[in-house]
GROMACS .gro file of C-alpha atoms in nm:
model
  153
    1UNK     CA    1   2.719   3.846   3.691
    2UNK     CA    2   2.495   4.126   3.536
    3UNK     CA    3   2.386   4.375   3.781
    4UNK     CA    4   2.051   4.397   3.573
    5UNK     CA    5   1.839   4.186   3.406
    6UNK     CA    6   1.679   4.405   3.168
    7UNK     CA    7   1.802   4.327   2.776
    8UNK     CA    8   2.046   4.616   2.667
    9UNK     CA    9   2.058   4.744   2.325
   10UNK     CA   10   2.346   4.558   2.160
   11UNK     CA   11   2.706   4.676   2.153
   12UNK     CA   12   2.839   4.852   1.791
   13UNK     CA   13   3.168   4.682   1.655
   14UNK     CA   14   3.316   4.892   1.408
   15UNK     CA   15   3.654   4.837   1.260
   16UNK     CA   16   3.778   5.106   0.996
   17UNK     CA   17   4.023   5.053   0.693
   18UNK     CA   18   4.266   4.737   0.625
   19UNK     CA   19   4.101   4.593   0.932
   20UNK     CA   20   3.967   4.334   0.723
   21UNK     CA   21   4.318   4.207   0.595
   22UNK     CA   22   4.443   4.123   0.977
   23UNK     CA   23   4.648   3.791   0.943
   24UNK     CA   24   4.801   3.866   0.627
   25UNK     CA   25   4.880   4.227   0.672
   26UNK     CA   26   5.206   4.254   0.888
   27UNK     CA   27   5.156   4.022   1.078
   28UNK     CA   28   5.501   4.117   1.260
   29UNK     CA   29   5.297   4.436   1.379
   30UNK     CA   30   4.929   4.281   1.395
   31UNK     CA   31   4.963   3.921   1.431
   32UNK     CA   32   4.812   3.621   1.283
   33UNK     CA   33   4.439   3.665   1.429
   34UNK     CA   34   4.184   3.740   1.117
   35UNK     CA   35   3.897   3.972   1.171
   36UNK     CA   36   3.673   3.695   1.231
   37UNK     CA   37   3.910   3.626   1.514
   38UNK     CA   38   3.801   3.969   1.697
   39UNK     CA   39   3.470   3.948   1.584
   40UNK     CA   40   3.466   3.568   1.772
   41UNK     CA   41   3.646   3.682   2.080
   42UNK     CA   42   3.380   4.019   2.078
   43UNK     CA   43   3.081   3.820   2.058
   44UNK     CA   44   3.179   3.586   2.330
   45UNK     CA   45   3.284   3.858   2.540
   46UNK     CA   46   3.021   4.023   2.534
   47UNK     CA   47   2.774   3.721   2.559
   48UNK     CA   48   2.956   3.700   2.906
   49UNK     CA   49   2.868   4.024   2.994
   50UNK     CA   50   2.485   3.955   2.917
   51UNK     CA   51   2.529   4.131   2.574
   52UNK     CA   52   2.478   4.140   2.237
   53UNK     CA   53   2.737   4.280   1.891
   54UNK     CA   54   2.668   4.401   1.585
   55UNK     CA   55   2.933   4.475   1.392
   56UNK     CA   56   3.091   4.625   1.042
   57UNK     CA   57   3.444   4.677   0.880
   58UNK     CA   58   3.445   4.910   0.637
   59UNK     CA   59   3.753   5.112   0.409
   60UNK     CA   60   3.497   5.361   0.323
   61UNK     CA   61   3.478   5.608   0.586
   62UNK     CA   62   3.082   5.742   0.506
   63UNK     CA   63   2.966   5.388   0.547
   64UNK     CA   64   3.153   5.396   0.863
   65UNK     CA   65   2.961   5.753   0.974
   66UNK     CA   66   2.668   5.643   0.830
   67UNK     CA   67   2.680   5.351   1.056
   68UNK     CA   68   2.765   5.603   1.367
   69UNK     CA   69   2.525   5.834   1.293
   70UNK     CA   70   2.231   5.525   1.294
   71UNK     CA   71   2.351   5.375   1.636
   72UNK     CA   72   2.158   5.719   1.794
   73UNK     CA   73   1.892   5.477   1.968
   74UNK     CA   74   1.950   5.150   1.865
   75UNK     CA   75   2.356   5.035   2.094
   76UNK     CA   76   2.441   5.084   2.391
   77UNK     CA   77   2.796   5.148   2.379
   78UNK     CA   78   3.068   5.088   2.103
   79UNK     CA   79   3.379   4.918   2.072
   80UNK     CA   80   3.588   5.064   1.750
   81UNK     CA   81   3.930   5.047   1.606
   82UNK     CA   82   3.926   5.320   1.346
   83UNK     CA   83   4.255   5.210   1.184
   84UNK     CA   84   4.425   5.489   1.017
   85UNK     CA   85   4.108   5.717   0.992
   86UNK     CA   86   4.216   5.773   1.375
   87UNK     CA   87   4.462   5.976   1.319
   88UNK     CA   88   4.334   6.168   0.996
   89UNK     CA   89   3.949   6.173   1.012
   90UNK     CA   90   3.759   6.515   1.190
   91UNK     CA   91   3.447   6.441   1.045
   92UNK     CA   92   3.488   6.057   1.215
   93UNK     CA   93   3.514   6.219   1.567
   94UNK     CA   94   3.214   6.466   1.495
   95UNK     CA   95   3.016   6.172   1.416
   96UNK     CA   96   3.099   5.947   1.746
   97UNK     CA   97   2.916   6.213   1.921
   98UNK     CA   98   2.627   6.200   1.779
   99UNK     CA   99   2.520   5.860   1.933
  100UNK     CA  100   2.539   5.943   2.305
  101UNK     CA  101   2.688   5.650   2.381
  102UNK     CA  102   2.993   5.493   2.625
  103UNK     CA  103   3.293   5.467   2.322
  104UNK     CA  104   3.616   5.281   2.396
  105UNK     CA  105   3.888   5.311   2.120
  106UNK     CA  106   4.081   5.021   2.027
  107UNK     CA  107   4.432   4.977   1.860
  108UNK     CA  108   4.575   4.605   1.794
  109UNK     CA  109   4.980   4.745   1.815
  110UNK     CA  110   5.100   4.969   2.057
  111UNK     CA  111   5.026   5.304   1.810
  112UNK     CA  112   5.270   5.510   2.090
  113UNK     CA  113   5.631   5.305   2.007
  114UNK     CA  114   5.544   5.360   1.623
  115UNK     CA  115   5.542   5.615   1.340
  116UNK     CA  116   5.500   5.957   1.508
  117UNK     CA  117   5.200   6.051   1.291
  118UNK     CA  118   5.030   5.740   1.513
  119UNK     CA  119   5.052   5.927   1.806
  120UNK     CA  120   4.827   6.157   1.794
  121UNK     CA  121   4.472   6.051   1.781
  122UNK     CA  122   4.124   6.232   1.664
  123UNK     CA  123   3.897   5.950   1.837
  124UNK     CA  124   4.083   5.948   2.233
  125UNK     CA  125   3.939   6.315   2.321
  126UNK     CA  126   3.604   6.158   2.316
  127UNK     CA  127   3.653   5.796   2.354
  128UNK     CA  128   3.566   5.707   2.739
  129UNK     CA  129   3.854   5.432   2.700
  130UNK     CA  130   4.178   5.368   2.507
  131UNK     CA  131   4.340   5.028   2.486
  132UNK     CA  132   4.627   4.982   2.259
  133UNK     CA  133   4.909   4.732   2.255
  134UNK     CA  134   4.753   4.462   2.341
  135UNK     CA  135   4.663   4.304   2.049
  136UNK     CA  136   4.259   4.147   1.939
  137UNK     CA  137   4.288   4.105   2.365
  138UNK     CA  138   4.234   4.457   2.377
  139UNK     CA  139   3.884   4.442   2.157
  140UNK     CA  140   3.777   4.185   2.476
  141UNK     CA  141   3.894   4.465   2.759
  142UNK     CA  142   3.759   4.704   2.534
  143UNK     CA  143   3.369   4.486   2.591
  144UNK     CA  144   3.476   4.443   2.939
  145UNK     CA  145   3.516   4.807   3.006
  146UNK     CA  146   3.185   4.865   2.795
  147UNK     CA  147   3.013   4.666   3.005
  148UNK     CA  148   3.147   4.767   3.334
  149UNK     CA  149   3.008   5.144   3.184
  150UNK     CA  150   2.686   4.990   3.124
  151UNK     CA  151   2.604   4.864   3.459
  152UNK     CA  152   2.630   4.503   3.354
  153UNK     CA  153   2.877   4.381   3.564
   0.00000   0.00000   0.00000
């Protein structure tokens, strides 16, 4: 039950590179849910919570700032798996700042028992939550969390 009844701003979903080939990519690693799958389980999630999603996949990583850098004002929190750009992309963690926001950072597979360049990410200095390993489950913690941040439950 919400703790408020005033409307929030919706939640940003933002999922980077390859994200949009979940299903078919590895599935050993990813499993068999599509990206329509998290954006489902996301939207009903947060529907629960008394919220609302937007969302975008993107491989190019300026559409994905650009994106960041317009939430300043318009979300209240957001939910994003930046795929490999976590582990590469400076300029991606510059621009989750500039929002003001509550962040949680989401990884489908357990990035820690993988590759060792997976381990280290850009995005989980700033990110007010981490959930990895638990595959799309972890985008619905993730709104959970969000919402818990954002005084709705």
């Amino acid at each position: 039950m919400s703790t408020t009844d005033a409307p929030a701003l919706p939640i940003l979903l933002l999922n980077g590179p390859n994200l949009n080939t979940l299903g078919i990519r590895q599935p050993q690693v990813y499993g068999s849910d599509t990206l329509d799958d998290v954006v489902a389980l996301v939207e009903t999630t947060a529907a629960e919570c008394g919220l609302t999603v937007q969302s975008l996949q993107t491989n190019h990583e300026g559409v994905l700032i650009d994106a960041i850098h317009g939430a300043r004002g318009t979300v209240s929190g957001i939910v994003i798996n930046p795929g490999g750009w976590t582990h590469t992309s400076v300029a991606l963690a510059d621009a989750l700042v500039v929002p003001e926001v509550p962040i949680m950072e989401v990884h489908i597979s357990n990035v820690h028992a993988r590759e060792a360049f997976r381990h280290h990410s850009y995005i989980s200095p700033i990110a007010d939550g981490v959930i990895a390993g638990c595959g799309i489950d972890g985008y619905a913690f993730a709104v959970q969390r969000l919402a818990r941040l954002l005084g709705r439950v």
